Tab-separated table of C-alpha atoms in Angstrom:
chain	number	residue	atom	x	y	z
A	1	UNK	CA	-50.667	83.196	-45.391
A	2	UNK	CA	-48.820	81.741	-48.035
A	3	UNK	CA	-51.148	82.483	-51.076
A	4	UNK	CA	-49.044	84.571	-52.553
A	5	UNK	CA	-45.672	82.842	-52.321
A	6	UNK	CA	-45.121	82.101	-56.212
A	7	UNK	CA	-43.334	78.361	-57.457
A	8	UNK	CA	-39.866	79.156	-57.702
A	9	UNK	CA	-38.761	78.999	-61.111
A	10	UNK	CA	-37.430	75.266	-61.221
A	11	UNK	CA	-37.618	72.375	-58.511
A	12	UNK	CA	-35.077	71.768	-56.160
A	13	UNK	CA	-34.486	68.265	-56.372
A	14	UNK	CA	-32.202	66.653	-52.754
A	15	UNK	CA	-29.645	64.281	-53.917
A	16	UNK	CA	-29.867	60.661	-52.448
A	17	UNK	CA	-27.393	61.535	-49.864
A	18	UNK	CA	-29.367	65.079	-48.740
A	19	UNK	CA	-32.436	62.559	-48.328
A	20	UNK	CA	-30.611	60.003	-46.828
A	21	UNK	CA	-29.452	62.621	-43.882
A	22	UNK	CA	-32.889	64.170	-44.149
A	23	UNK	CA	-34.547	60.899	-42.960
A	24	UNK	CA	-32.074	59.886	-40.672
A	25	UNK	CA	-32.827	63.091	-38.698
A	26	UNK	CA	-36.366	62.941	-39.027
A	27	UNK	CA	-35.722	58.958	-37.467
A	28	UNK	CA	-33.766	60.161	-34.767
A	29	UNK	CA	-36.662	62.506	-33.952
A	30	UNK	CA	-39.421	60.046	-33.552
A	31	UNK	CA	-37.337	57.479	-31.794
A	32	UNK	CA	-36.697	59.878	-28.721
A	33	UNK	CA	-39.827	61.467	-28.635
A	34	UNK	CA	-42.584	58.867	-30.307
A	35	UNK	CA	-42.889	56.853	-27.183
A	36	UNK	CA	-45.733	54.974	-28.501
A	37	UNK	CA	-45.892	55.544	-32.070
A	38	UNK	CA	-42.534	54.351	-32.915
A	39	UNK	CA	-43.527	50.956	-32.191
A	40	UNK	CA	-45.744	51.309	-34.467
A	41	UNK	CA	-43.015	52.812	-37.379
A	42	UNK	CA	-40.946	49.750	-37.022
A	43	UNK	CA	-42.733	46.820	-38.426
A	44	UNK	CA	-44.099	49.052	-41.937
A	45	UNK	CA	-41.858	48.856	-44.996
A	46	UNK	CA	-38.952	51.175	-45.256
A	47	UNK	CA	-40.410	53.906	-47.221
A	48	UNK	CA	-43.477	54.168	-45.443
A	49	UNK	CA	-41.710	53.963	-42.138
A	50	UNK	CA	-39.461	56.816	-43.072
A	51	UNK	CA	-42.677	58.985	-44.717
A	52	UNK	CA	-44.127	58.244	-41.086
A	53	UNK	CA	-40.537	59.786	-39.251
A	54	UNK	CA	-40.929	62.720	-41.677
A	55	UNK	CA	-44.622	63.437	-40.643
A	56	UNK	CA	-43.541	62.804	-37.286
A	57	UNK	CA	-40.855	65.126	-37.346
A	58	UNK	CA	-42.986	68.475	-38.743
A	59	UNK	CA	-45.698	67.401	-36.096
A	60	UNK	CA	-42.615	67.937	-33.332
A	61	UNK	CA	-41.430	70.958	-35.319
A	62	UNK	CA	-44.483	72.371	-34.736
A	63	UNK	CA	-45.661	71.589	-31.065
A	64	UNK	CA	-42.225	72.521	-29.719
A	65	UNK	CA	-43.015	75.899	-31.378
A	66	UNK	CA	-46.061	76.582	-29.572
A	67	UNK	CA	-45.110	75.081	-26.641
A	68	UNK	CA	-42.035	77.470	-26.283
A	69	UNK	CA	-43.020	79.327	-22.968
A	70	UNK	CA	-39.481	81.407	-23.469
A	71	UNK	CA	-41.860	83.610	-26.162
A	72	UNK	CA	-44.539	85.299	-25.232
A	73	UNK	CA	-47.637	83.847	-27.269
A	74	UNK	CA	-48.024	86.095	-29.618
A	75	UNK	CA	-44.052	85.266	-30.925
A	76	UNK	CA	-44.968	81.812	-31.214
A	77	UNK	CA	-47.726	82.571	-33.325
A	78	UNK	CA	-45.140	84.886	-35.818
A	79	UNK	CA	-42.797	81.777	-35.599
A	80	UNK	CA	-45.091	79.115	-36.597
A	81	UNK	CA	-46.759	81.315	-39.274
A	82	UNK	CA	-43.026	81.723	-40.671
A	83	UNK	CA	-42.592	77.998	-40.091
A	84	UNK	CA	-45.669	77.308	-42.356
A	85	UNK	CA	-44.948	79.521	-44.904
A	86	UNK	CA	-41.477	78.152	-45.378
A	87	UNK	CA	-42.986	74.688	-45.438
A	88	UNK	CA	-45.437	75.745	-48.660
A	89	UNK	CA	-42.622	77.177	-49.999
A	90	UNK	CA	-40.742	74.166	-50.206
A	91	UNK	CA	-43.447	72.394	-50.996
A	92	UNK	CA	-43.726	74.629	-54.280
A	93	UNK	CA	-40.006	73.430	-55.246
A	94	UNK	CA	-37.943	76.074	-53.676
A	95	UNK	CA	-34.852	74.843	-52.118
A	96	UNK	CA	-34.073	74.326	-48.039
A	97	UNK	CA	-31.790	73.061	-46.038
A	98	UNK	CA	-33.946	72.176	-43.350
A	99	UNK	CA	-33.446	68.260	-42.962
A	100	UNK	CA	-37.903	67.961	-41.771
A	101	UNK	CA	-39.046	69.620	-44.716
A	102	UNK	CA	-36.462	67.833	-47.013
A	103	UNK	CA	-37.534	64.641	-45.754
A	104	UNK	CA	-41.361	65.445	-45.565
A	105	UNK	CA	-41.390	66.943	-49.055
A	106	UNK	CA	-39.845	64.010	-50.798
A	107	UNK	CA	-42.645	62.006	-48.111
A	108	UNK	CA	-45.645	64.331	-49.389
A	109	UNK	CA	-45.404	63.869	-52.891
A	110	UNK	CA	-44.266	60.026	-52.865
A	111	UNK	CA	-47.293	59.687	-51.017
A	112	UNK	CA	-49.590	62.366	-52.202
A	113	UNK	CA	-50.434	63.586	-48.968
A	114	UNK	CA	-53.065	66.401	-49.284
A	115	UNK	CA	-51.006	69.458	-47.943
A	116	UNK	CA	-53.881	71.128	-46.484
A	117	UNK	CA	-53.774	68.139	-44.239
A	118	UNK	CA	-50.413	68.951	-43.074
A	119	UNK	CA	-51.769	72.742	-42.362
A	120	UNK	CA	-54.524	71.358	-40.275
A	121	UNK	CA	-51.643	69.857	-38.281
A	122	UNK	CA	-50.135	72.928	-37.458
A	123	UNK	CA	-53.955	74.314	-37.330
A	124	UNK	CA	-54.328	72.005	-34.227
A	125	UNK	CA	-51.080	73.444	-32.186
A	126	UNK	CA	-52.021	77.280	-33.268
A	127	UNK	CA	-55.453	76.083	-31.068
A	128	UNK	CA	-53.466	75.269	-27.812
A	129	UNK	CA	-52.397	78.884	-28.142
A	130	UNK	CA	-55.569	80.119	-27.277
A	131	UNK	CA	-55.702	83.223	-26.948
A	132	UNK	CA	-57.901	85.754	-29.512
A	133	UNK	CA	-55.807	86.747	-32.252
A	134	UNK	CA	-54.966	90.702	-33.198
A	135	UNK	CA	-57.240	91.601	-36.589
A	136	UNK	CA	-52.821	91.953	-37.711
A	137	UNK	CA	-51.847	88.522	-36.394
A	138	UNK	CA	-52.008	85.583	-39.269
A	139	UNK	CA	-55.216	83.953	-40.087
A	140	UNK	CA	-54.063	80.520	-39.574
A	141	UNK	CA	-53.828	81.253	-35.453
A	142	UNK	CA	-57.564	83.401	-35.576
A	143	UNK	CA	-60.625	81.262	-34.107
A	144	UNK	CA	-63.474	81.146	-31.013
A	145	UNK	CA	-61.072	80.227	-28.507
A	146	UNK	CA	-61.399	81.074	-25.083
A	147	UNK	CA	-59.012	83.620	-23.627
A	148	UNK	CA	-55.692	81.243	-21.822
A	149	UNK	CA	-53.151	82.591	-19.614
A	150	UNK	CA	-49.467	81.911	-20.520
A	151	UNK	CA	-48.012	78.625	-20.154
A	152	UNK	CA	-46.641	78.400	-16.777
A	153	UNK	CA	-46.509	76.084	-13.267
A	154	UNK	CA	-48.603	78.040	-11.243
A	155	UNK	CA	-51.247	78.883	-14.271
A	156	UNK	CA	-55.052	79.031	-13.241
A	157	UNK	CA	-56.804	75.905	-15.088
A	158	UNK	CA	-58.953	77.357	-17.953
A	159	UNK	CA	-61.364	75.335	-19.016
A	160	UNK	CA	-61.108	75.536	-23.008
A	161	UNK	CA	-63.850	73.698	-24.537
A	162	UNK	CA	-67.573	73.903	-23.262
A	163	UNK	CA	-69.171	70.664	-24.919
A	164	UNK	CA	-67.381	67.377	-26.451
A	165	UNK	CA	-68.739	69.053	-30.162
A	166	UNK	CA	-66.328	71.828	-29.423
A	167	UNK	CA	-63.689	69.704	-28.269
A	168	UNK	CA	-64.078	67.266	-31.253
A	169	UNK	CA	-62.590	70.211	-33.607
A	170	UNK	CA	-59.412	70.291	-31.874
A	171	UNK	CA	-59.110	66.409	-31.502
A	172	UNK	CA	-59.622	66.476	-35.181
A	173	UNK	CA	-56.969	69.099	-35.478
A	174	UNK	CA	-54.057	67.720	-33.884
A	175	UNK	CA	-55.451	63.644	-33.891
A	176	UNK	CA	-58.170	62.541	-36.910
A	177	UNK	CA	-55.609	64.676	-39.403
A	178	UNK	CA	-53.169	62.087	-37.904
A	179	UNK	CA	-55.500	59.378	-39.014
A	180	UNK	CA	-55.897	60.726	-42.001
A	181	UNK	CA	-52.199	61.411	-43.207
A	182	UNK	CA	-51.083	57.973	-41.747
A	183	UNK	CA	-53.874	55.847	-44.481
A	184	UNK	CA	-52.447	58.077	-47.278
A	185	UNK	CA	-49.060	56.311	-46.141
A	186	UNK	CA	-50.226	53.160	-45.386
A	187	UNK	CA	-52.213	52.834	-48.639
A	188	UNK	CA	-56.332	52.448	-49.015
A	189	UNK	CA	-58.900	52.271	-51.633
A	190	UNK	CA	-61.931	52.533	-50.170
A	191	UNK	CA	-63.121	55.564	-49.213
A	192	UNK	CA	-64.966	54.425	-45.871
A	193	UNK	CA	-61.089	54.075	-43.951
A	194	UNK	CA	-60.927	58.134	-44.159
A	195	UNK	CA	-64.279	58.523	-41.365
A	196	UNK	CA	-62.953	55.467	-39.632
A	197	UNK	CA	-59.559	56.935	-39.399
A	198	UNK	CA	-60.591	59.916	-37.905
A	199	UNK	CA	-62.236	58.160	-35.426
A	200	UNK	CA	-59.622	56.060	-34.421
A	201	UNK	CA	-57.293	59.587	-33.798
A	202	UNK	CA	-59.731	60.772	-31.417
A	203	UNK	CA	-59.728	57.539	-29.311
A	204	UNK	CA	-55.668	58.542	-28.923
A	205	UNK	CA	-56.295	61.906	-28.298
A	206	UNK	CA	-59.174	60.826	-25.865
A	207	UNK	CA	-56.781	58.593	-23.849
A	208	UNK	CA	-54.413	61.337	-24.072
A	209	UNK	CA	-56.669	63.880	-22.734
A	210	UNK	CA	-57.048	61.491	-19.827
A	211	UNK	CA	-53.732	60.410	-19.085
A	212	UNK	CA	-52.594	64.126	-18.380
A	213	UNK	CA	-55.347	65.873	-17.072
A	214	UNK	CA	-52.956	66.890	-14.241
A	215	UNK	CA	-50.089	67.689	-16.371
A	216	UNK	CA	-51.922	70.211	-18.676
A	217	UNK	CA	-54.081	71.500	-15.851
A	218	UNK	CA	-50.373	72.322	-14.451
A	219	UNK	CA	-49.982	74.604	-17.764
A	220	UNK	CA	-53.318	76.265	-17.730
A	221	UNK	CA	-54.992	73.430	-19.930
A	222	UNK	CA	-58.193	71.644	-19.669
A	223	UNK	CA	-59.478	69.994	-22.340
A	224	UNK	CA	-62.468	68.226	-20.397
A	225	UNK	CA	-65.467	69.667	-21.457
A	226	UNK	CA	-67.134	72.356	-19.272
A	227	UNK	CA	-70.673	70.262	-19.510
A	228	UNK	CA	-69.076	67.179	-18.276
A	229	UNK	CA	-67.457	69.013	-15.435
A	230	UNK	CA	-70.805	70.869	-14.452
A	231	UNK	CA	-72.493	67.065	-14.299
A	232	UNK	CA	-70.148	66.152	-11.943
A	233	UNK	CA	-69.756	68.997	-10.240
A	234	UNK	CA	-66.075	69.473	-10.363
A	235	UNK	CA	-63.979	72.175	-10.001
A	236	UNK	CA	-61.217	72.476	-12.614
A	237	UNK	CA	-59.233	74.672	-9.830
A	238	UNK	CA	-59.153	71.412	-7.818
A	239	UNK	CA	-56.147	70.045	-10.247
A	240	UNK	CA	-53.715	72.532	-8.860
A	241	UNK	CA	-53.390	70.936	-5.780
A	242	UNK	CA	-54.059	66.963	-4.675
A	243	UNK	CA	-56.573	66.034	-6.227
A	244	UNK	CA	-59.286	63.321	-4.747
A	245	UNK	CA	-59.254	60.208	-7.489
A	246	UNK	CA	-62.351	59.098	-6.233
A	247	UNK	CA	-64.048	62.032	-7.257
A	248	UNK	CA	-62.758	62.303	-10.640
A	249	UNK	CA	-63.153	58.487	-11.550
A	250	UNK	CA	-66.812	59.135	-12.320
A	251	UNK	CA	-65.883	61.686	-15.256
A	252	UNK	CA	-62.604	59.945	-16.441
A	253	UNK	CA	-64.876	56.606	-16.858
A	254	UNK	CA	-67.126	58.392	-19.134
A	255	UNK	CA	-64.389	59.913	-21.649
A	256	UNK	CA	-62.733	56.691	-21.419
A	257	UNK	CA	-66.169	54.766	-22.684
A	258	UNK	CA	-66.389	57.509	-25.593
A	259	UNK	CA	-62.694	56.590	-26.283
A	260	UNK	CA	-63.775	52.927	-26.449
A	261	UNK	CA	-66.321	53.838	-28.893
A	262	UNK	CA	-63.470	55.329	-31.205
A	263	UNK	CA	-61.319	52.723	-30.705
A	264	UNK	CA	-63.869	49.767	-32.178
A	265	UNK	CA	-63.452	52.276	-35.568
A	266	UNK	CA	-59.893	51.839	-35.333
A	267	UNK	CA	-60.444	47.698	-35.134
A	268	UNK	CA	-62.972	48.136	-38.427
A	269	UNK	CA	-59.877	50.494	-40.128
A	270	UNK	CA	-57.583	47.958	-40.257
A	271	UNK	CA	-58.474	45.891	-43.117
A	272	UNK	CA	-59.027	48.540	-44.976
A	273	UNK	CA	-55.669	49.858	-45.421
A	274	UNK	CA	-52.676	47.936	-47.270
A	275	UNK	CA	-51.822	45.054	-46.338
A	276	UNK	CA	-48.074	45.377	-45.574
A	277	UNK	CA	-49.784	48.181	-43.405
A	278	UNK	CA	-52.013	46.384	-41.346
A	279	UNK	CA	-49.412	44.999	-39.081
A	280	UNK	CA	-48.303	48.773	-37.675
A	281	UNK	CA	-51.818	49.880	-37.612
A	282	UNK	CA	-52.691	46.718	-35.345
A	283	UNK	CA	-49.555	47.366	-33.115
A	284	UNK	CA	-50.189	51.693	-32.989
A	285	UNK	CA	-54.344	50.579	-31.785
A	286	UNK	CA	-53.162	47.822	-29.454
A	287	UNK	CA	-50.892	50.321	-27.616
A	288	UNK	CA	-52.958	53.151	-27.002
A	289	UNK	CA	-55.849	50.784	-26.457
A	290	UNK	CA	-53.932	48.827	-23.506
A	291	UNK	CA	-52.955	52.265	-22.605
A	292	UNK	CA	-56.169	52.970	-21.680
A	293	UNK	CA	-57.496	49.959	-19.932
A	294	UNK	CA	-54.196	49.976	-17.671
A	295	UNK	CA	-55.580	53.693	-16.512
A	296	UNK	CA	-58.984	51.706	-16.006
A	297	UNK	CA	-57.457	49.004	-14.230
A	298	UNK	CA	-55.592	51.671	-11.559
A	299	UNK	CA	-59.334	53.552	-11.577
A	300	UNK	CA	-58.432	56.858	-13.336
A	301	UNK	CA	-55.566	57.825	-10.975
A	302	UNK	CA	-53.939	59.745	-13.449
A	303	UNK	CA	-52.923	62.165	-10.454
A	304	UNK	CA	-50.923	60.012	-8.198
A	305	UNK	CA	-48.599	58.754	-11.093
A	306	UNK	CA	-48.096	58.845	-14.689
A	307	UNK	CA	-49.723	55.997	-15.739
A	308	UNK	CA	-47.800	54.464	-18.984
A	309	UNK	CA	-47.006	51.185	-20.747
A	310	UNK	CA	-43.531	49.802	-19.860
A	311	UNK	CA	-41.117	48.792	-22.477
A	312	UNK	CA	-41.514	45.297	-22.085
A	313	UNK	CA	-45.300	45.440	-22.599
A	314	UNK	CA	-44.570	47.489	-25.719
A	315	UNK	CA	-42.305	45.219	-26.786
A	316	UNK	CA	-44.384	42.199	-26.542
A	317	UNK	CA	-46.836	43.759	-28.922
A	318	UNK	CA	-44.489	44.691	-31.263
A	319	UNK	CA	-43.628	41.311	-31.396
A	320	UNK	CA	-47.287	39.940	-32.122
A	321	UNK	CA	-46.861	42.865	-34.940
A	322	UNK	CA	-44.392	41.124	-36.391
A	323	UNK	CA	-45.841	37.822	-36.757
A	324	UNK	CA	-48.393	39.075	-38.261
A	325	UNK	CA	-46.311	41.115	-41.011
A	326	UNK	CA	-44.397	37.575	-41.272
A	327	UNK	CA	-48.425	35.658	-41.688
């Protein structure tokens, strides 16, 4: 894709003021659309806060691109192969006025965040595509993923992973690389916080998965595996109307005990990483983790409602978060 893109002949270096304006942006991205993770953001240092907005901010960049149902798929595909390639581009030194890639540039090589991490990002959202790409279409969006109608309300749920192994690659995609990229900010010398961290991604993406099984069955979406669905014997078609909460407790209960699982790796990450770090990490796990036990608590009716955290709750762990930065 972007292998032969050559370094442009010097760096373009932002002034202070470009990367001031470049972070601000990249803040004001993750504040209205980070409902959870911005908690999170607000009790790390500065610079790793605004690293985190930047990261943030390309993550958006690119799921608003693939979620674009105004383009047909293949479009969005072209656009977010042009997006990438402008983002290696930058990253080689050429110039942009694009205040993201400003801000996650100066945020990459502060914190030497592996760039093919950031392409598995975008790897991730090319996967919620779905649909085989054309031998002319660019390699990042080619892969074994079952054919997916078009994004729309009255889309036939597709089921689009047959085992938990096959939906562990895309939880990796758009979730452990998460993990991943946030210790690189947060700081960590020991290797063992890279496995835990990708663990502790896929207990949010888990307790994602289960919190809108209605909404992305809405757009054509299901990410509960096939097996899991056969051993219940439920009907993915059932989504598009009413469906009974009683009879998809059963499989909500299991994914939620393999999110638990992930989530006691996310517990064992935390001392790992820096300490001025810990705090966040504590506050982004508590979160998601209450999350989840508030959909236990209403017994998987994810249908009925969306099921979410309220401010206040938020709130009051953010403020445990910053006692503990304070300890």
């Amino acid at each position: 894709m972007s292998a032969g893109v050559q370094p442009a002949p010097s760096q373009f270096a932002p002034t202070e003021s470009q990367l001031a304006v470049a972070y601000s942006v990249c803040r004001s991205i993750a504040r209205s659309s980070a409902k959870n993770f911005y908690y999170a953001f607000l009790v790390l240092p500065q610079q790793k806060r605004e690293a985190l907005c930047a990261v943030y901010a390309y993550m958006r960049r690119c799921d608003d691109i693939s979620d674009d149902t105004s383009m047909p798929v293949r479009e969005r595909r072209l656009k977010l192969a042009d997006w990438l390639d402008t983002f290696h581009r930058v990253m080689q030194g050429n110039p942009s006025d694009d205040p993201v890639l400003i801000a996650l540039a100066d945020a990459q090589r502060r914190f030497k965040i592996p760039i093919h991490l950031l392409d598995q990002l975008a790897l991730g959202t090319a996967m919620d595509l779905a649909e085989e790409a054309d031998d002319d279409e660019p390699e990042f969006a080619r892969g074994k993923f079952q054919e997916a109608p078009e994004k729309t309300n009255d889309a036939q749920p597709t089921i689009r992973y047959a085992t938990f192994d096959d939906l562990y690659q895309y939880c990796y995609r758009v979730a452990s690389v998460v993990g991943l990229v946030c210790i690189r900010i947060f700081g960590y010398r020991d290797p063992m916080a890279e496995p835990l961290a990708e663990r502790c991604g896929l207990a949010f993406q888990m307790t994602n998965i289960i919190r809108d099984v209605k909404e992305d069955a809405s757009m054509g979406r299901v990410y509960l595996p096939e097996e899991d669905l056969a051993k219940f014997e439920l009907d993915p078609a059932e989504l598009q109307g009413t469906p009974d909460p009683v009879r998809w407790r059963p499989l909500l209960a299991l994914e939620a005990d393999r999110a638990r699982e992930f989530y006691r790796a996310g517990e064992e990450l935390i001392p790992y990483v820096s300490e001025d770090s810990q705090p966040a990490l504590w506050v982004l796990i508590t979160i998601y983790h209450q999350l989840l036990e508030k959909i236990a608590s209403q017994e998987y009716d994810v249908f009925t409602n969306r099921i979410s955290l309220t401010s206040w709750q938020k709130l009051k762990v953010l403020g445990k978060g910053f006692v503990k930065r304070l300890a």
